Amino acid sequence: MKYRPAQPEDVKECVVVRGKTRQNPASEELLRSMGITSKSWAENIRSGALPGYVCTVDGKIVGFCFGDRETGEIVVLAMLPEFENRGIGRELLDRTVKELSKLGHTRLFLGCSPDPESRSYGFYRHLGWCSTDTFDQYGDEILELILD
């Protein structure tokens, strides 16, 4: 497994991975309906607006995490199902959190399923993320992480 900062040319593979996640998959069409295109995603990486990291195995992207430079939101953490439970998601999230911290953020946030049966519910809470008791327009619960 190799970790590295995401590059604009990674977007095509990231879109494929995003559509294959076990929970909350998002197809290219769904992403487009949300205003996210391969072109806009690549430009946001290029400009630094969307810092993130990818994990590769044998040269193929198996997971990624991106944050928003301006707001401190963890925008997405996605993993191919066959690479779950190997610590990859935690490592990608840690790297993105550190990057956003270097940019001056002291509070990060993300939207997460409010269903205790979902994998993300326990994952983030185990890592210290706490509920804000608020929800976004998609019905996801907003969690926050206060940085030292």
mmCIF file with all atom_site columns, C-alpha atoms in Angstrom:
data_model
loop_
_atom_site.group_PDB
_atom_site.id
_atom_site.type_symbol
_atom_site.label_atom_id
_atom_site.label_alt_id
_atom_site.label_comp_id
_atom_site.label_asym_id
_atom_site.label_entity_id
_atom_site.label_seq_id
_atom_site.pdbx_PDB_ins_code
_atom_site.Cartn_x
_atom_site.Cartn_y
_atom_site.Cartn_z
_atom_site.occupancy
_atom_site.B_iso_or_equiv
_atom_site.pdbx_formal_charge
_atom_site.auth_seq_id
_atom_site.auth_comp_id
_atom_site.auth_asym_id
_atom_site.auth_atom_id
_atom_site.pdbx_PDB_model_num
ATOM 1   C CA . MET A 1 1   ? 0.000   0.000  0.000   1.00 0.00 ? 1   MET A CA 1
ATOM 2   C CA . LYS A 1 2   ? 1.263   3.433  -0.916  1.00 0.00 ? 2   LYS A CA 1
ATOM 3   C CA . TYR A 1 3   ? -0.154  6.764  0.168   1.00 0.00 ? 3   TYR A CA 1
ATOM 4   C CA . ARG A 1 4   ? 0.375   10.012 -1.670  1.00 0.00 ? 4   ARG A CA 1
ATOM 5   C CA . PRO A 1 5   ? -1.252  13.398 -2.208  1.00 0.00 ? 5   PRO A CA 1
ATOM 6   C CA . ALA A 1 6   ? -4.036  13.233 -4.786  1.00 0.00 ? 6   ALA A CA 1
ATOM 7   C CA . GLN A 1 7   ? -3.352  14.608 -8.262  1.00 0.00 ? 7   GLN A CA 1
ATOM 8   C CA . PRO A 1 8   ? -5.876  15.924 -10.819 1.00 0.00 ? 8   PRO A CA 1
ATOM 9   C CA . GLU A 1 9   ? -5.264  12.882 -13.033 1.00 0.00 ? 9   GLU A CA 1
ATOM 10  C CA . ASP A 1 10  ? -6.488  10.609 -10.177 1.00 0.00 ? 10  ASP A CA 1
ATOM 11  C CA . VAL A 1 11  ? -10.086 11.783 -10.545 1.00 0.00 ? 11  VAL A CA 1
ATOM 12  C CA . LYS A 1 12  ? -11.125 9.201  -13.145 1.00 0.00 ? 12  LYS A CA 1
ATOM 13  C CA . GLU A 1 13  ? -10.137 6.331  -10.832 1.00 0.00 ? 13  GLU A CA 1
ATOM 14  C CA . CYS A 1 14  ? -11.614 8.093  -7.794  1.00 0.00 ? 14  CYS A CA 1
ATOM 15  C CA . VAL A 1 15  ? -14.981 8.328  -9.550  1.00 0.00 ? 15  VAL A CA 1
ATOM 16  C CA . VAL A 1 16  ? -14.878 4.562  -10.175 1.00 0.00 ? 16  VAL A CA 1
ATOM 17  C CA . VAL A 1 17  ? -14.005 3.841  -6.531  1.00 0.00 ? 17  VAL A CA 1
ATOM 18  C CA . ARG A 1 18  ? -16.763 6.208  -5.331  1.00 0.00 ? 18  ARG A CA 1
ATOM 19  C CA . GLY A 1 19  ? -19.312 4.233  -7.306  1.00 0.00 ? 19  GLY A CA 1
ATOM 20  C CA . LYS A 1 20  ? -18.180 0.902  -5.810  1.00 0.00 ? 20  LYS A CA 1
ATOM 21  C CA . THR A 1 21  ? -18.219 1.728  -2.095  1.00 0.00 ? 21  THR A CA 1
ATOM 22  C CA . ARG A 1 22  ? -20.184 -0.649 0.125   1.00 0.00 ? 22  ARG A CA 1
ATOM 23  C CA . GLN A 1 23  ? -22.296 2.032  1.772   1.00 0.00 ? 23  GLN A CA 1
ATOM 24  C CA . ASN A 1 24  ? -23.399 5.253  0.157   1.00 0.00 ? 24  ASN A CA 1
ATOM 25  C CA . PRO A 1 25  ? -22.017 4.611  -3.347  1.00 0.00 ? 25  PRO A CA 1
ATOM 26  C CA . ALA A 1 26  ? -22.258 7.549  -5.743  1.00 0.00 ? 26  ALA A CA 1
ATOM 27  C CA . SER A 1 27  ? -22.243 6.998  -9.478  1.00 0.00 ? 27  SER A CA 1
ATOM 28  C CA . GLU A 1 28  ? -20.778 9.508  -11.898 1.00 0.00 ? 28  GLU A CA 1
ATOM 29  C CA . GLU A 1 29  ? -24.338 10.516 -12.798 1.00 0.00 ? 29  GLU A CA 1
ATOM 30  C CA . LEU A 1 30  ? -25.277 11.113 -9.157  1.00 0.00 ? 30  LEU A CA 1
ATOM 31  C CA . LEU A 1 31  ? -22.121 13.145 -8.590  1.00 0.00 ? 31  LEU A CA 1
ATOM 32  C CA . ARG A 1 32  ? -22.911 15.218 -11.686 1.00 0.00 ? 32  ARG A CA 1
ATOM 33  C CA . SER A 1 33  ? -26.428 15.884 -10.362 1.00 0.00 ? 33  SER A CA 1
ATOM 34  C CA . MET A 1 34  ? -24.771 17.267 -7.207  1.00 0.00 ? 34  MET A CA 1
ATOM 35  C CA . GLY A 1 35  ? -22.616 19.589 -9.323  1.00 0.00 ? 35  GLY A CA 1
ATOM 36  C CA . ILE A 1 36  ? -19.486 17.434 -9.119  1.00 0.00 ? 36  ILE A CA 1
ATOM 37  C CA . THR A 1 37  ? -17.911 16.597 -12.458 1.00 0.00 ? 37  THR A CA 1
ATOM 38  C CA . SER A 1 38  ? -14.556 15.027 -13.220 1.00 0.00 ? 38  SER A CA 1
ATOM 39  C CA . LYS A 1 39  ? -13.458 18.392 -14.595 1.00 0.00 ? 39  LYS A CA 1
ATOM 40  C CA . SER A 1 40  ? -14.528 20.391 -11.516 1.00 0.00 ? 40  SER A CA 1
ATOM 41  C CA . TRP A 1 41  ? -13.055 17.790 -9.147  1.00 0.00 ? 41  TRP A CA 1
ATOM 42  C CA . ALA A 1 42  ? -9.712  17.816 -10.989 1.00 0.00 ? 42  ALA A CA 1
ATOM 43  C CA . GLU A 1 43  ? -9.643  21.619 -11.019 1.00 0.00 ? 43  GLU A CA 1
ATOM 44  C CA . ASN A 1 44  ? -10.332 21.737 -7.279  1.00 0.00 ? 44  ASN A CA 1
ATOM 45  C CA . ILE A 1 45  ? -7.378  19.409 -6.689  1.00 0.00 ? 45  ILE A CA 1
ATOM 46  C CA . ARG A 1 46  ? -5.179  21.456 -9.035  1.00 0.00 ? 46  ARG A CA 1
ATOM 47  C CA . SER A 1 47  ? -6.053  24.743 -7.315  1.00 0.00 ? 47  SER A CA 1
ATOM 48  C CA . GLY A 1 48  ? -5.577  23.338 -3.823  1.00 0.00 ? 48  GLY A CA 1
ATOM 49  C CA . ALA A 1 49  ? -9.233  23.912 -2.919  1.00 0.00 ? 49  ALA A CA 1
ATOM 50  C CA . LEU A 1 50  ? -9.680  20.167 -2.317  1.00 0.00 ? 50  LEU A CA 1
ATOM 51  C CA . PRO A 1 51  ? -6.583  18.725 -0.654  1.00 0.00 ? 51  PRO A CA 1
ATOM 52  C CA . GLY A 1 52  ? -6.611  14.982 -0.332  1.00 0.00 ? 52  GLY A CA 1
ATOM 53  C CA . TYR A 1 53  ? -4.784  11.687 -0.404  1.00 0.00 ? 53  TYR A CA 1
ATOM 54  C CA . VAL A 1 54  ? -5.074  8.430  -2.274  1.00 0.00 ? 54  VAL A CA 1
ATOM 55  C CA . CYS A 1 55  ? -3.976  4.928  -1.382  1.00 0.00 ? 55  CYS A CA 1
ATOM 56  C CA . THR A 1 56  ? -2.720  2.730  -4.204  1.00 0.00 ? 56  THR A CA 1
ATOM 57  C CA . VAL A 1 57  ? -2.114  -0.986 -4.379  1.00 0.00 ? 57  VAL A CA 1
ATOM 58  C CA . ASP A 1 58  ? -0.211  -2.228 -7.410  1.00 0.00 ? 58  ASP A CA 1
ATOM 59  C CA . GLY A 1 59  ? -0.633  1.213  -8.950  1.00 0.00 ? 59  GLY A CA 1
ATOM 60  C CA . LYS A 1 60  ? -4.443  1.243  -8.650  1.00 0.00 ? 60  LYS A CA 1
ATOM 61  C CA . ILE A 1 61  ? -6.366  3.597  -6.362  1.00 0.00 ? 61  ILE A CA 1
ATOM 62  C CA . VAL A 1 62  ? -8.210  1.622  -3.685  1.00 0.00 ? 62  VAL A CA 1
ATOM 63  C CA . GLY A 1 63  ? -9.262  4.511  -1.445  1.00 0.00 ? 63  GLY A CA 1
ATOM 64  C CA . PHE A 1 64  ? -9.141  8.278  -1.062  1.00 0.00 ? 64  PHE A CA 1
ATOM 65  C CA . CYS A 1 65  ? -10.036 11.154 1.222   1.00 0.00 ? 65  CYS A CA 1
ATOM 66  C CA . PHE A 1 66  ? -10.562 14.835 0.406   1.00 0.00 ? 66  PHE A CA 1
ATOM 67  C CA . GLY A 1 67  ? -11.186 17.909 2.529   1.00 0.00 ? 67  GLY A CA 1
ATOM 68  C CA . ASP A 1 68  ? -12.294 21.442 1.765   1.00 0.00 ? 68  ASP A CA 1
ATOM 69  C CA . ARG A 1 69  ? -9.468  23.961 2.213   1.00 0.00 ? 69  ARG A CA 1
ATOM 70  C CA . GLU A 1 70  ? -11.846 26.853 2.993   1.00 0.00 ? 70  GLU A CA 1
ATOM 71  C CA . THR A 1 71  ? -14.392 25.256 5.329   1.00 0.00 ? 71  THR A CA 1
ATOM 72  C CA . GLY A 1 72  ? -12.523 22.392 6.983   1.00 0.00 ? 72  GLY A CA 1
ATOM 73  C CA . GLU A 1 73  ? -15.098 19.852 5.871   1.00 0.00 ? 73  GLU A CA 1
ATOM 74  C CA . ILE A 1 74  ? -14.023 16.285 5.207   1.00 0.00 ? 74  ILE A CA 1
ATOM 75  C CA . VAL A 1 75  ? -15.873 16.041 1.919   1.00 0.00 ? 75  VAL A CA 1
ATOM 76  C CA . VAL A 1 76  ? -15.406 12.349 1.177   1.00 0.00 ? 76  VAL A CA 1
ATOM 77  C CA . LEU A 1 77  ? -13.662 9.219  2.398   1.00 0.00 ? 77  LEU A CA 1
ATOM 78  C CA . ALA A 1 78  ? -14.183 6.270  0.074   1.00 0.00 ? 78  ALA A CA 1
ATOM 79  C CA . MET A 1 79  ? -12.756 2.767  -0.078  1.00 0.00 ? 79  MET A CA 1
ATOM 80  C CA . LEU A 1 80  ? -13.180 -0.265 -2.278  1.00 0.00 ? 80  LEU A CA 1
ATOM 81  C CA . PRO A 1 81  ? -14.982 -2.905 -0.170  1.00 0.00 ? 81  PRO A CA 1
ATOM 82  C CA . GLU A 1 82  ? -12.241 -5.497 -0.579  1.00 0.00 ? 82  GLU A CA 1
ATOM 83  C CA . PHE A 1 83  ? -9.756  -3.098 1.089   1.00 0.00 ? 83  PHE A CA 1
ATOM 84  C CA . GLU A 1 84  ? -11.851 -2.301 4.163   1.00 0.00 ? 84  GLU A CA 1
ATOM 85  C CA . ASN A 1 85  ? -10.623 -3.205 7.661   1.00 0.00 ? 85  ASN A CA 1
ATOM 86  C CA . ARG A 1 86  ? -6.942  -2.734 6.805   1.00 0.00 ? 86  ARG A CA 1
ATOM 87  C CA . GLY A 1 87  ? -6.453  0.701  8.376   1.00 0.00 ? 87  GLY A CA 1
ATOM 88  C CA . ILE A 1 88  ? -6.445  2.443  4.999   1.00 0.00 ? 88  ILE A CA 1
ATOM 89  C CA . GLY A 1 89  ? -9.455  4.655  5.723   1.00 0.00 ? 89  GLY A CA 1
ATOM 90  C CA . ARG A 1 90  ? -8.011  5.734  9.045   1.00 0.00 ? 90  ARG A CA 1
ATOM 91  C CA . GLU A 1 91  ? -4.655  6.566  7.454   1.00 0.00 ? 91  GLU A CA 1
ATOM 92  C CA . LEU A 1 92  ? -6.261  8.544  4.616   1.00 0.00 ? 92  LEU A CA 1
ATOM 93  C CA . LEU A 1 93  ? -8.433  10.453 7.081   1.00 0.00 ? 93  LEU A CA 1
ATOM 94  C CA . ASP A 1 94  ? -5.467  11.149 9.381   1.00 0.00 ? 94  ASP A CA 1
ATOM 95  C CA . ARG A 1 95  ? -3.418  12.548 6.504   1.00 0.00 ? 95  ARG A CA 1
ATOM 96  C CA . THR A 1 96  ? -6.268  14.779 5.344   1.00 0.00 ? 96  THR A CA 1
ATOM 97  C CA . VAL A 1 97  ? -6.948  15.979 8.900   1.00 0.00 ? 97  VAL A CA 1
ATOM 98  C CA . LYS A 1 98  ? -3.263  16.897 9.291   1.00 0.00 ? 98  LYS A CA 1
ATOM 99  C CA . GLU A 1 99  ? -3.313  18.759 5.979   1.00 0.00 ? 99  GLU A CA 1
ATOM 100 C CA . LEU A 1 100 ? -6.370  20.794 6.993   1.00 0.00 ? 100 LEU A CA 1
ATOM 101 C CA . SER A 1 101 ? -4.783  21.469 10.378  1.00 0.00 ? 101 SER A CA 1
ATOM 102 C CA . LYS A 1 102 ? -1.657  22.842 8.622   1.00 0.00 ? 102 LYS A CA 1
ATOM 103 C CA . LEU A 1 103 ? -3.981  25.199 6.747   1.00 0.00 ? 103 LEU A CA 1
ATOM 104 C CA . GLY A 1 104 ? -5.085  26.659 10.085  1.00 0.00 ? 104 GLY A CA 1
ATOM 105 C CA . HIS A 1 105 ? -8.303  24.781 10.828  1.00 0.00 ? 105 HIS A CA 1
ATOM 106 C CA . THR A 1 106 ? -8.960  24.013 14.488  1.00 0.00 ? 106 THR A CA 1
ATOM 107 C CA . ARG A 1 107 ? -12.387 22.467 13.902  1.00 0.00 ? 107 ARG A CA 1
ATOM 108 C CA . LEU A 1 108 ? -13.229 19.989 11.154  1.00 0.00 ? 108 LEU A CA 1
ATOM 109 C CA . PHE A 1 109 ? -16.633 18.605 10.274  1.00 0.00 ? 109 PHE A CA 1
ATOM 110 C CA . LEU A 1 110 ? -18.299 16.016 8.055   1.00 0.00 ? 110 LEU A CA 1
ATOM 111 C CA . GLY A 1 111 ? -21.678 14.529 7.241   1.00 0.00 ? 111 GLY A CA 1
ATOM 112 C CA . CYS A 1 112 ? -22.228 10.944 8.409   1.00 0.00 ? 112 CYS A CA 1
ATOM 113 C CA . SER A 1 113 ? -25.107 8.494  8.408   1.00 0.00 ? 113 SER A CA 1
ATOM 114 C CA . PRO A 1 114 ? -27.156 8.835  11.602  1.00 0.00 ? 114 PRO A CA 1
ATOM 115 C CA . ASP A 1 115 ? -27.862 5.074  11.494  1.00 0.00 ? 115 ASP A CA 1
ATOM 116 C CA . PRO A 1 116 ? -25.897 3.237  14.219  1.00 0.00 ? 116 PRO A CA 1
ATOM 117 C CA . GLU A 1 117 ? -25.858 0.175  11.935  1.00 0.00 ? 117 GLU A CA 1
ATOM 118 C CA . SER A 1 118 ? -23.822 1.963  9.263   1.00 0.00 ? 118 SER A CA 1
ATOM 119 C CA . ARG A 1 119 ? -20.053 1.454  9.208   1.00 0.00 ? 119 ARG A CA 1
ATOM 120 C CA . SER A 1 120 ? -19.316 5.181  9.158   1.00 0.00 ? 120 SER A CA 1
ATOM 121 C CA . TYR A 1 121 ? -21.350 5.828  12.322  1.00 0.00 ? 121 TYR A CA 1
ATOM 122 C CA . GLY A 1 122 ? -18.983 3.874  14.553  1.00 0.00 ? 122 GLY A CA 1
ATOM 123 C CA . PHE A 1 123 ? -15.841 4.555  12.516  1.00 0.00 ? 123 PHE A CA 1
ATOM 124 C CA . TYR A 1 124 ? -15.801 8.311  13.014  1.00 0.00 ? 124 TYR A CA 1
ATOM 125 C CA . ARG A 1 125 ? -16.964 8.225  16.622  1.00 0.00 ? 125 ARG A CA 1
ATOM 126 C CA . HIS A 1 126 ? -14.244 5.705  17.477  1.00 0.00 ? 126 HIS A CA 1
ATOM 127 C CA . LEU A 1 127 ? -11.722 8.224  16.117  1.00 0.00 ? 127 LEU A CA 1
ATOM 128 C CA . GLY A 1 128 ? -13.015 11.045 18.324  1.00 0.00 ? 128 GLY A CA 1
ATOM 129 C CA . TRP A 1 129 ? -15.532 12.768 16.058  1.00 0.00 ? 129 TRP A CA 1
ATOM 130 C CA . CYS A 1 130 ? -18.579 14.031 17.997  1.00 0.00 ? 130 CYS A CA 1
ATOM 131 C CA . SER A 1 131 ? -22.144 14.795 17.009  1.00 0.00 ? 131 SER A CA 1
ATOM 132 C CA . THR A 1 132 ? -23.206 18.409 16.701  1.00 0.00 ? 132 THR A CA 1
ATOM 133 C CA . ASP A 1 133 ? -26.861 17.295 16.903  1.00 0.00 ? 133 ASP A CA 1
ATOM 134 C CA . THR A 1 134 ? -27.438 18.898 13.500  1.00 0.00 ? 134 THR A CA 1
ATOM 135 C CA . PHE A 1 135 ? -28.105 17.445 10.056  1.00 0.00 ? 135 PHE A CA 1
ATOM 136 C CA . ASP A 1 136 ? -27.302 18.506 6.500   1.00 0.00 ? 136 ASP A CA 1
ATOM 137 C CA . GLN A 1 137 ? -29.645 18.737 3.503   1.00 0.00 ? 137 GLN A CA 1
ATOM 138 C CA . TYR A 1 138 ? -29.053 15.029 2.723   1.00 0.00 ? 138 TYR A CA 1
ATOM 139 C CA . GLY A 1 139 ? -30.152 13.880 6.188   1.00 0.00 ? 139 GLY A CA 1
ATOM 140 C CA . ASP A 1 140 ? -26.588 13.142 7.297   1.00 0.00 ? 140 ASP A CA 1
ATOM 141 C CA . GLU A 1 141 ? -25.606 13.951 10.856  1.00 0.00 ? 141 GLU A CA 1
ATOM 142 C CA . ILE A 1 142 ? -22.893 16.597 11.190  1.00 0.00 ? 142 ILE A CA 1
ATOM 143 C CA . LEU A 1 143 ? -19.934 15.396 13.246  1.00 0.00 ? 143 LEU A CA 1
ATOM 144 C CA . GLU A 1 144 ? -17.021 17.571 14.305  1.00 0.00 ? 144 GLU A CA 1
ATOM 145 C CA . LEU A 1 145 ? -13.447 17.073 15.386  1.00 0.00 ? 145 LEU A CA 1
ATOM 146 C CA . ILE A 1 146 ? -11.791 19.739 17.523  1.00 0.00 ? 146 ILE A CA 1
ATOM 147 C CA . LEU A 1 147 ? -8.055  19.869 16.879  1.00 0.00 ? 147 LEU A CA 1
ATOM 148 C CA . ASP A 1 148 ? -5.487  20.716 19.559  1.00 0.00 ? 148 ASP A CA 1
#
